[in-house]
XYZ file of C-alpha atoms in Angstrom:
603
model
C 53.518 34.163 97.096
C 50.400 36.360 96.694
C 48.309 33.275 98.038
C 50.828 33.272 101.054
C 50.645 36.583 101.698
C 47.011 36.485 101.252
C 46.658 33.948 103.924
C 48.986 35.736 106.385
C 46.537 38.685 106.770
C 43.549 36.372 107.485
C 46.055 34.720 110.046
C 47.339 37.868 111.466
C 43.588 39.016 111.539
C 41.839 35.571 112.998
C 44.823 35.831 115.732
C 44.012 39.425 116.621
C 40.210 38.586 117.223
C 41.153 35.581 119.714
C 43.329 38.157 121.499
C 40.652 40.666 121.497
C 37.933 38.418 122.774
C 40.573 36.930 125.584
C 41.430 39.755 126.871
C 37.927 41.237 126.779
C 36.974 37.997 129.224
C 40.173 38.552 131.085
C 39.039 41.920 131.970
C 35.743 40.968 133.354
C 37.461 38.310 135.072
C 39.503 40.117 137.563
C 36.403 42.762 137.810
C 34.188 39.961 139.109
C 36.675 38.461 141.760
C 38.283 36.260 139.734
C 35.126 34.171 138.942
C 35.366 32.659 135.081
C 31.944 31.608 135.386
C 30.252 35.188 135.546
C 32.586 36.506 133.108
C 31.567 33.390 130.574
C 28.140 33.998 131.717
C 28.454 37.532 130.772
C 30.315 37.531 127.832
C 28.434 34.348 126.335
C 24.846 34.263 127.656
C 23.874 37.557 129.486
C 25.294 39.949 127.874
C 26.688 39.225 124.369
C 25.744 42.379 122.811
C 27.743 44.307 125.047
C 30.261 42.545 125.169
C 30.596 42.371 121.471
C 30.680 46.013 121.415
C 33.951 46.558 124.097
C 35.195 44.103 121.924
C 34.820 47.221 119.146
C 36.384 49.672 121.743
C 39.662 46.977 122.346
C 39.960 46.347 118.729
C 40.026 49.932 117.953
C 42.492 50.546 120.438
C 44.892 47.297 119.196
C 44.724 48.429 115.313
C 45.541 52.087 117.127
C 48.325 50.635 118.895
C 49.827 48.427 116.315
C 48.922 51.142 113.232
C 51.106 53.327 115.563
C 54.126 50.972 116.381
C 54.256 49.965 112.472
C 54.190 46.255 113.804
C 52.004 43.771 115.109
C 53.828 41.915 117.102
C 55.019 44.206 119.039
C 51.637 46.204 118.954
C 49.750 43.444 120.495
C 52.929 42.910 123.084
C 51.766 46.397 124.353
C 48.497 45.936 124.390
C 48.669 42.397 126.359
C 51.393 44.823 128.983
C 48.104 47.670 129.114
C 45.301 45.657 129.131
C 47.063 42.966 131.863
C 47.831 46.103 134.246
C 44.293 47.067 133.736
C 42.667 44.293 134.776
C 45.265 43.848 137.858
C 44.671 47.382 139.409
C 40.981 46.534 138.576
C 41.347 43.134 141.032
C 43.023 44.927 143.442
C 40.360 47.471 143.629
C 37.197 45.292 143.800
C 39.082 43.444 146.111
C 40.180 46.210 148.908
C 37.817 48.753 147.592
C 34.333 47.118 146.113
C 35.231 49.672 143.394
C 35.982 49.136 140.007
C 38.409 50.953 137.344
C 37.959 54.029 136.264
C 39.687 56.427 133.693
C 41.051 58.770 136.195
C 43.169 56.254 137.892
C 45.419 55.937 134.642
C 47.222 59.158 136.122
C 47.168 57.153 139.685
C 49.315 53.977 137.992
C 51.729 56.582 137.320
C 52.145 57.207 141.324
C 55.307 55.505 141.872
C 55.939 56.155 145.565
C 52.319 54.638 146.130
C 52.602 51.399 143.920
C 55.624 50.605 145.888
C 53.921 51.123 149.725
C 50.881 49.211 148.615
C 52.359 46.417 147.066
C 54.834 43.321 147.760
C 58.304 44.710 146.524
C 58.925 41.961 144.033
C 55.589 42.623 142.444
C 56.818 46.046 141.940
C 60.273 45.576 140.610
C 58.483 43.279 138.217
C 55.654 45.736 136.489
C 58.558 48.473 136.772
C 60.842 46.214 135.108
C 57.735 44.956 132.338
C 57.333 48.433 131.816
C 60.895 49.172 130.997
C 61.220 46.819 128.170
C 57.713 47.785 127.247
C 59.233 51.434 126.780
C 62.254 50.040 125.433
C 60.715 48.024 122.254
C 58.184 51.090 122.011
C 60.947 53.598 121.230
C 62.999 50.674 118.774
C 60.269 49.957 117.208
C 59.242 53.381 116.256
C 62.843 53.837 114.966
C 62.492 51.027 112.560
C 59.204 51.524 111.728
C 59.951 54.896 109.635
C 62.353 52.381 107.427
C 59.619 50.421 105.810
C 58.393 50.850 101.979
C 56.264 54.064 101.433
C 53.643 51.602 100.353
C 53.212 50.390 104.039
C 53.555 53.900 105.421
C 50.246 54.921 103.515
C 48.621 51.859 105.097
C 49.786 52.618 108.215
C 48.837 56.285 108.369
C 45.538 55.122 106.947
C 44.724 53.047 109.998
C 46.038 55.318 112.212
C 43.443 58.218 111.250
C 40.642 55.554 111.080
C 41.763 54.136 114.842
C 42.283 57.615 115.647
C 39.078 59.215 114.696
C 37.372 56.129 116.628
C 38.928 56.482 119.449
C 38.332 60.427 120.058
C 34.731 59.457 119.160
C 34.551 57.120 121.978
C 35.983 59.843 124.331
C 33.182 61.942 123.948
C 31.003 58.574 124.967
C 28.618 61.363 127.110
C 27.590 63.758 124.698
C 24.747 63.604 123.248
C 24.470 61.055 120.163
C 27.710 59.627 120.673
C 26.885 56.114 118.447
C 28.454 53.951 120.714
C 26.520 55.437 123.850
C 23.524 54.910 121.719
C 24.189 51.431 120.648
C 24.800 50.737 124.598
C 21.520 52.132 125.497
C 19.421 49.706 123.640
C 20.186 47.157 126.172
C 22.622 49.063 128.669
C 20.578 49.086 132.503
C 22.860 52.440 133.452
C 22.859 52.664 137.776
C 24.405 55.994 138.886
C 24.625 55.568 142.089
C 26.720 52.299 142.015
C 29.871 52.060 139.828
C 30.173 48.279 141.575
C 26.705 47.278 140.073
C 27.025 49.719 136.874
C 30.144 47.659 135.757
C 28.775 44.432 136.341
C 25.251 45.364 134.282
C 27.352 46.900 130.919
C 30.471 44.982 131.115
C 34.273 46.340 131.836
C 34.301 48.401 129.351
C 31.328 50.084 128.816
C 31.366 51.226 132.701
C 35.024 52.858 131.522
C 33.611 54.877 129.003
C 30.456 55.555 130.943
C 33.207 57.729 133.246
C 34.595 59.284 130.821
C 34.403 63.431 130.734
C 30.708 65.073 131.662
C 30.159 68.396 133.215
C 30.837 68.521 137.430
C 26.907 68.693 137.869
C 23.531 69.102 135.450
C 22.345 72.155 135.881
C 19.719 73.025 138.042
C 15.916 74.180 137.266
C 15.533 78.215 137.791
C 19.372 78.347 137.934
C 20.296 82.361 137.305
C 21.985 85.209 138.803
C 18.874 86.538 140.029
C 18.040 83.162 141.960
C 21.321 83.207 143.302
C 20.911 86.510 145.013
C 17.625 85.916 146.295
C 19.914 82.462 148.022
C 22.491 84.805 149.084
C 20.480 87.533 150.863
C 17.671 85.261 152.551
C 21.055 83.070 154.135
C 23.311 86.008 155.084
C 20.317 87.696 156.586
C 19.276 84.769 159.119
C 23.193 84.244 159.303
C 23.430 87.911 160.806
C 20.876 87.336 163.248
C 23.015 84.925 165.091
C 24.452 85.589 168.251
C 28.182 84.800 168.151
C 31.317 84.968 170.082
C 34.135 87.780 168.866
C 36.792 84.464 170.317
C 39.005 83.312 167.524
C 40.068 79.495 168.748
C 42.300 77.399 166.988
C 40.870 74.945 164.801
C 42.218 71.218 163.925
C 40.429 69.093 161.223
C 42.257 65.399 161.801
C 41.078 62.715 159.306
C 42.809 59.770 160.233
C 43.493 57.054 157.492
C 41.167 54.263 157.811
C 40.370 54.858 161.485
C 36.965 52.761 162.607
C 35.759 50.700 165.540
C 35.432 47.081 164.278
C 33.032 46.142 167.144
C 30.243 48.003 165.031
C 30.267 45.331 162.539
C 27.830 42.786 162.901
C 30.192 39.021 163.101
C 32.969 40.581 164.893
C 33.959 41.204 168.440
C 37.176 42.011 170.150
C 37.855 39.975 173.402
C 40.869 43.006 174.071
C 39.865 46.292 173.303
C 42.493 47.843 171.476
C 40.064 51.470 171.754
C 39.653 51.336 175.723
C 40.992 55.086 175.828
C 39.256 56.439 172.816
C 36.072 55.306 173.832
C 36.371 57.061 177.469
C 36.890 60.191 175.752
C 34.270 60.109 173.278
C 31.779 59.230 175.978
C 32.924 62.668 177.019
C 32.452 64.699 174.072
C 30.200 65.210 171.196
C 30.648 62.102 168.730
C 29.264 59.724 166.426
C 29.204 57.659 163.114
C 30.549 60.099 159.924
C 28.624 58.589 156.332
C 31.897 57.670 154.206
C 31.347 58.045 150.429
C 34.278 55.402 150.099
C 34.731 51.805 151.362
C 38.304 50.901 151.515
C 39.952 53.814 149.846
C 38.578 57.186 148.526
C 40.209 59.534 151.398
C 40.249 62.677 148.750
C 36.560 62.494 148.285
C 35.856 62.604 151.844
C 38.769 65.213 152.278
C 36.811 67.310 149.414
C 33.538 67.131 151.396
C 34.770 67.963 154.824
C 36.922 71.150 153.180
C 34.397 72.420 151.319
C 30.914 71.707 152.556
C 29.982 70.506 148.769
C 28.286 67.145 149.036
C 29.602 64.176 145.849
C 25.908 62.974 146.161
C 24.992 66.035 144.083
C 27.701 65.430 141.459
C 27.527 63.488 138.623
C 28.520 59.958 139.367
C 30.938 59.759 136.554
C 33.007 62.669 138.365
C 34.477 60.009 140.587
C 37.584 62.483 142.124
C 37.254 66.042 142.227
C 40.246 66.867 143.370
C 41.768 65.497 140.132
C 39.033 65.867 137.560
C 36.966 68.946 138.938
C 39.424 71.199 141.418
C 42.228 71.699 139.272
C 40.019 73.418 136.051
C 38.080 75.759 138.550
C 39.803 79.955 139.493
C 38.461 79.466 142.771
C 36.970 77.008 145.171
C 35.385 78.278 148.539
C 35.878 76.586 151.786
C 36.985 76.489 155.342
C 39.997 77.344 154.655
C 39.113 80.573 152.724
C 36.212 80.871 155.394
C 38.932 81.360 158.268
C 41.616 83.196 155.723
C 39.668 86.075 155.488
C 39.714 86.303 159.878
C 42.745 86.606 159.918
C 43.519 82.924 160.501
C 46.981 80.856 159.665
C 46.231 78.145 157.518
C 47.954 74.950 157.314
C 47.878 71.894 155.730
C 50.115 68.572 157.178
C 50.104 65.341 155.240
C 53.222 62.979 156.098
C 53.338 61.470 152.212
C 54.073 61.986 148.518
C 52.434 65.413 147.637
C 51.416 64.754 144.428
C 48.559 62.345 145.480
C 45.509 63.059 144.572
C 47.186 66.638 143.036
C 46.718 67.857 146.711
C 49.785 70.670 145.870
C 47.898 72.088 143.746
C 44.221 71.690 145.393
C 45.520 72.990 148.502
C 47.368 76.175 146.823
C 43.878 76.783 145.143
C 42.024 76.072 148.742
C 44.166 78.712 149.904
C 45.923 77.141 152.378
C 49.044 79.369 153.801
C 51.433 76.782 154.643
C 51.777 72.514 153.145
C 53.921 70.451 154.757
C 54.614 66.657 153.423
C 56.720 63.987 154.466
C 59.739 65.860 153.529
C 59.200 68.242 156.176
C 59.116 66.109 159.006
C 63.045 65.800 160.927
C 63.278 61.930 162.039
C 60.129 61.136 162.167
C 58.795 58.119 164.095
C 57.659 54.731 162.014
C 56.444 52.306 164.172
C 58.329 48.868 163.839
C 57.753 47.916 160.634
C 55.212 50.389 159.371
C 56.443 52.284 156.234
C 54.284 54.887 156.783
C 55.220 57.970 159.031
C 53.787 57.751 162.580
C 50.623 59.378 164.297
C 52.512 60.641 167.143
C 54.888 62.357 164.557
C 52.069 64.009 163.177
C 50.244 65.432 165.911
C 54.040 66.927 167.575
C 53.734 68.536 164.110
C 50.442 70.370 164.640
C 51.803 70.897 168.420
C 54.640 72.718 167.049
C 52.607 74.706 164.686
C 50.132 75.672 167.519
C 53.246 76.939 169.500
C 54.914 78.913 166.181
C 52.438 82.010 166.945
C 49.702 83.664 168.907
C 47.990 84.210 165.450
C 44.468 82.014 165.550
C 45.482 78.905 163.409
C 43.431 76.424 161.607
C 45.424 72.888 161.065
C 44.228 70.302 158.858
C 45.683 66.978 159.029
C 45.904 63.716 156.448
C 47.533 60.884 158.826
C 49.300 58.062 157.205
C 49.949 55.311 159.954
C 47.538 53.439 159.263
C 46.705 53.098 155.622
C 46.767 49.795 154.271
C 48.866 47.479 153.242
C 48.089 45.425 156.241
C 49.864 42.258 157.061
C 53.403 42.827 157.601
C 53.683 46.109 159.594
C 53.792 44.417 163.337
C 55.670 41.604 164.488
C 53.122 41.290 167.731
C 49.779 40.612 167.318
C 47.890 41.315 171.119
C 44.552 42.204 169.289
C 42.386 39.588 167.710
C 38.923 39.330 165.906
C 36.959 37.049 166.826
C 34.536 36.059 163.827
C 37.324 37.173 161.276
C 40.858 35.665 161.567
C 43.331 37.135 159.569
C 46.907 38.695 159.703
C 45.524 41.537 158.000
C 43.227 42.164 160.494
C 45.030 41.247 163.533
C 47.878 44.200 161.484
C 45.016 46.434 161.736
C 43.724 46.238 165.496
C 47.670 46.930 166.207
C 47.361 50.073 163.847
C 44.525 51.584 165.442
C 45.338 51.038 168.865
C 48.384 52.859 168.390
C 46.526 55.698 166.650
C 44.280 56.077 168.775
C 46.740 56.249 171.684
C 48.427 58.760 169.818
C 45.359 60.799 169.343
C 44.107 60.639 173.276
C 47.753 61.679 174.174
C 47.632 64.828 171.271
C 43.788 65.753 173.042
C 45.983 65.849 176.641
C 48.419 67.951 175.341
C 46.704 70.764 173.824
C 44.592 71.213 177.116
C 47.909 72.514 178.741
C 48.057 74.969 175.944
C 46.712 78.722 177.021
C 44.605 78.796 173.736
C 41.237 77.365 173.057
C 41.519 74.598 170.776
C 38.697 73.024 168.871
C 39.391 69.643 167.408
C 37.105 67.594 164.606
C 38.071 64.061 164.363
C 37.053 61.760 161.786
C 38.383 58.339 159.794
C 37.682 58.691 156.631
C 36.872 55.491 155.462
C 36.924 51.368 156.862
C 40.069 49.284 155.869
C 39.592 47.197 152.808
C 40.133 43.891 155.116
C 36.904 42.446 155.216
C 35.467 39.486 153.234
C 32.132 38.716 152.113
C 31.313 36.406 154.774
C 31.547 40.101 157.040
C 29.714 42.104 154.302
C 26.825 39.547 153.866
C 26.360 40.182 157.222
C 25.902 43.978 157.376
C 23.859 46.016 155.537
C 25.829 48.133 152.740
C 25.148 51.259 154.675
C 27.571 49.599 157.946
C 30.115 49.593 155.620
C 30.398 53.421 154.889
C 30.383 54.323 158.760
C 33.365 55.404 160.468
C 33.931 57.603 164.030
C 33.639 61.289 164.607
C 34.662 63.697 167.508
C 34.018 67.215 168.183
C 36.411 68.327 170.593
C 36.965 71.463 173.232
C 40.311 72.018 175.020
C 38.774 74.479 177.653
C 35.263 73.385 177.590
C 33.098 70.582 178.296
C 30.788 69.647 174.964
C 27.557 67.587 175.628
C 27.779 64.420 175.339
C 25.957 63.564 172.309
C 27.596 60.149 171.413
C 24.872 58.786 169.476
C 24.619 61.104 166.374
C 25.003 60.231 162.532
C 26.868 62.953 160.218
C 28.125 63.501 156.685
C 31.390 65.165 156.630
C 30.370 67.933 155.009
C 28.785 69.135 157.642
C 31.732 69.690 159.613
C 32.112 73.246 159.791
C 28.617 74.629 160.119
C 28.464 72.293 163.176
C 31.031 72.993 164.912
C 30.523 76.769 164.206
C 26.762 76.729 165.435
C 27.476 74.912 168.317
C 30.295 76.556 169.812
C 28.276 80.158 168.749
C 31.215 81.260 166.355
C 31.057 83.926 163.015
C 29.425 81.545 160.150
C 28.444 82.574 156.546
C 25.243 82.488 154.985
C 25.973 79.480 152.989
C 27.139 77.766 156.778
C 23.724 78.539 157.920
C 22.205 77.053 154.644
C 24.328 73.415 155.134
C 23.132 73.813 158.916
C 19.318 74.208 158.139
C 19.677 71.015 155.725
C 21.087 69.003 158.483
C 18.699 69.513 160.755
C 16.373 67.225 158.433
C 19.315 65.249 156.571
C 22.255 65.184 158.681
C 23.786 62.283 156.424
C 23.701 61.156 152.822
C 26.108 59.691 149.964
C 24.701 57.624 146.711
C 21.598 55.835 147.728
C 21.600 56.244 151.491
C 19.882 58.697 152.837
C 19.798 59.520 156.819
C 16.299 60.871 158.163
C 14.720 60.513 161.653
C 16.442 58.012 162.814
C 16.245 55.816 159.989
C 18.200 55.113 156.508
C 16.098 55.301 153.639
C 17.128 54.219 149.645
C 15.914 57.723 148.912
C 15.414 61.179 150.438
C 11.587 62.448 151.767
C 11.228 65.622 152.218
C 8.202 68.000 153.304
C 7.961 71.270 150.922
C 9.782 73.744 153.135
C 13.078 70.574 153.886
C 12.559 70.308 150.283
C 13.079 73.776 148.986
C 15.754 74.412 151.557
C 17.629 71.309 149.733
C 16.943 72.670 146.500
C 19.115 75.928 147.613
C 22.199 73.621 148.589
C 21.698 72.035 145.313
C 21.851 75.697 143.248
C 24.625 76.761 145.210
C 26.417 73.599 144.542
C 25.673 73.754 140.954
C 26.337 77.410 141.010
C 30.474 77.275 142.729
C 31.039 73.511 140.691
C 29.667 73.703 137.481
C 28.074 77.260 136.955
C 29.412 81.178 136.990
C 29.991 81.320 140.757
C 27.957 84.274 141.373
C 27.927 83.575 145.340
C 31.628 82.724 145.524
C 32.209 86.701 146.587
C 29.256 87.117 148.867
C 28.123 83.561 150.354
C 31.026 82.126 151.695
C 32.810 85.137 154.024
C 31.432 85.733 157.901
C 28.616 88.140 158.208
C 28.915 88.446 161.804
């Protein structure tokens, strides 16, 4: 019996390895597009010794699970359920977003209402019902687990504090002689400014734990109270000497899901415009290409930007959503909104979806934002045939309505929905094609931004019958997730990250600057300067840097005309950029010594 028992272990051991190594290659199978050969190649002949050790981490984690459960079987059935889900959002994500997966979107699984509008319905009704009897054998197992002999609760408990202590150790992977962070680095080729290429260097799982918890931002050279009020007074003091404008227009920020002109894309043209009346107006108006931080998906980073005025280049590259990892732990975050609060402005925030994305609730309470309205506030709302997602038109006779509410000045910031992927199954009539990239998807997408875009010329006609100024900013956030690599070979990585802007004036004529190239957190201090309205001292700060960088995210870096890998800067651009970077470092990450005197009008 002993022998048997003896032999069991070794079993139950040799059998957990296997499933340890498998799933290790599974996971850097559905990061690398499905391709067994690079994840052999990796695992096997590149990379063994880190692989080996996220073998360590998924071990750990297994004994965790299975110490926890007080079985097994059913410890490794939950671990197959966890680590399967893991790698599928991880497909899904290089596939639509050239992004991999990182710790932060373990609260995004949990987004019910999302899951089911981005994926087929069967799909869904199967991981909800996997993850019922996953919950189900989780709770009956733990029940009969506290039967068994006192002799296998002391083994139990032991492995649990062993599996335990390994696993918090491996959560604090970024401090400073963590062991397994040191073991990486022996071999590990860290690149910061690419998750996509720092995942493929170090594996799966050592580009997880390379985003786990660091601080918003290192801190910056000469960084000090002192230094901060020398910032503070230089700024507000050339802010003051502006001449401005005592008129209080409205404002309306409009990021539109996805929105882009296809024709930019080198392999693709449209023989039918579906943009014929956006592009008149633009030609009309100041516009251009906006620098996306995202590809595909990542519409709260380039919310964050364009609300705040805080660039992500500056941030660590581990703090890959601020809204959820960053926002949420800070008293007080400065921007626009708090800008036009303090004149007297209504503030309000429309977003026709599930408020609890990306935590916005609670980042727009802390934004200060006077009034939210979601998807729940809209009264028969228009969806366009088959489109799940609430309409542009509904959206804009939102803001109209809001406009019309009061005389106050109002500020509007809108989040549209209509045309956020999926694509493929929202139109029954396809009049828009592409011609060097044939797809349903794509064809779904033309129909999507046609109709936006009519929606959006029709909301600009509208508000010039109102008696109140209007300003508009228009922007997409970020280009659909459609394209393959036969596209993206073709266009340099920067084409990928460039969308459409538009400043807009209901009662004046703008110059027609159609040519220019913009981050989006330059936004405000833009359309401040140039329409000679009250600006704060750290507005003129973010306008003096764009004058010599008007656009920059990771590795791209916008300068006279021409993209560069890095930024080069003469000594005065150069300490100018090192004052954006202490006041960054000083609101993010440091003891917000401007937040009370930087950010208000001084004129």
């Amino acid at each position: 019996m002993y022998r048997t028992s003896f032999l069991n272990r070794w079993l139950h051991l040799l059998l957990a390895c296997l499933l340890i190594f498998s799933s290790h290659v599974y996971l850097q199978w559905c990061q690398n597009h499905f391709s067994l050969e690079l994840a052999y190649k990796f695992a096997f002949e590149w990379h063994t010794e880190k692989f080996l050790l996220g073998s360590v981490f998924l071990a750990i984690l297994y004994f965790f699970l299975s110490a926890f459960l007080g079985s097994y079987k059913v410890g490794s059935f939950v671990y197959v359920f966890m680590i399967g889900l893991a790698g599928f959002v991880t497909s899904q994500k290089m596939n639509y977003r050239n992004e991999p997966f990182y710790p932060d979107d373990i609260r995004l699984m949990f987004q019910f209402q999302m899951f089911r509008d981005l994926i087929p319905n069967w799909l869904f009704w199967l991981l909800f019902i996997g993850a019922v009897i996953v919950l189900f054998l989780v709770m009956c197992q733990l029940i009969l687990s506290l039967k068994r002999p006192k002799w296998f609760q002391v083994k139990r408990v032991c492995v649990l504090c062993v599996t335990s202590f390994g696993l918090v150790s491996l959560s604090q992977f970024n401090q400073e002689g963590n062991i397994m962070r040191q073991a990486y680095n022996k071999t590990a080729l860290w690149i910061p400014y690419s998750q996509e290429m720092n995942y493929y260097n170090v594996g799966f799982v050592g580009g997880f734990l390379y985003n786990l918890f660091v601080p918003a931002m290192e801190e910056v050279e000469g960084y000090s109270q002192e230094a901060i009020e020398d910032i503070v007074a230089r700024y507000n003091t050339q802010a003051k000497a502006q001449s401005v404008s005592e008129e209080k227009p409205n404002i309306i920020y409009v990021m539109s899901e996805s929105f882009s002109d296809p024709s930019r894309l080198n392999g693709i043209t449209l023989p039918t415009d579906p943009l014929t009346r956006y592009r008149e107006q633009k030609q009309t108006t100041i516009s251009g290409q906006m620098l996306s931080q995202g590809y595909g998906g990542g519409t709260a980073n380039i919310e964050f930007e364009a609300l705040t005025g805080f660039s992500m280049s500056l941030l660590a590259p581990q703090m890959t959503t601020p809204y959820t990892m960053l926002v949420p732990k800070l008293e007080a975050l400065p921007s626009i909104v708090s800008f036009l609060n303090a004149q007297e402005y209504e503030t309000t925030a429309i977003h026709p979806y599930d408020t609890s994305m990306y935590k916005r609730k609670e980042v727009y309470t802390l934004l200060g934002f006077d009034h939210f309205y979601d998807q729940t506030d809209f009264e028969e709302p228009i969806r366009q045939e088959n489109n799940p997602y609430i309409s542009d038109q509904s959206a804009y006779e939102k803001v109209v309505d809001q406009l019309k509410e009061t005389d106050v000045p109002q500020f509007v910031h809108l989040v549209t929905m209509q045309t956020h992927m999926p694509y493929g199954t929202k139109y029954d009539n396809h009049p828009y094609k592409m011609e060097g990239f044939d797809s349903t998807a794509a064809e779904d997408y033309l129909e999507d931004i046609h109709i936006s875009s009519e929606a959006f010329v029709d909301f600009l006609a509208e508000l010039k019958t109102l008696d109140k100024r209007t300003l508009v900013v228009f922007w997409g956030d970020h280009l659909p997730g459609i394209y393959d690599d036969t596209i993206k070979a073709q266009n340099e990585d920067v084409q990928m990250h460039l969308t459409d802007f538009m400043f807009f004036d209901s009662k004046q004529a703008l110059s027609n600057q159609t040519d220019l190239v913009l981050s989006p957190y330059y936004f405000a201090p833009e359309l401040l300067v140039n329409q000679g309205l009250s600006i704060s001292g750290f507005y003129e700060l973010l306008h003096q840097v764009a004058q010599f960088l008007p656009a920059e995210e990771n590795n791209q870096s916008y300068q006279q005309g021409n993209w560069e890998a890095t930024r080069t800067l003469t000594t005065e651009q150069a300490a100018i950029f090192r004052d954006y970077q202490m006041i960054t470092y000083d609101i993010l990450a440091g003891k917000q010594y401007s937040r009370d005197s930087f950010f208000k009008a001084v004129n």
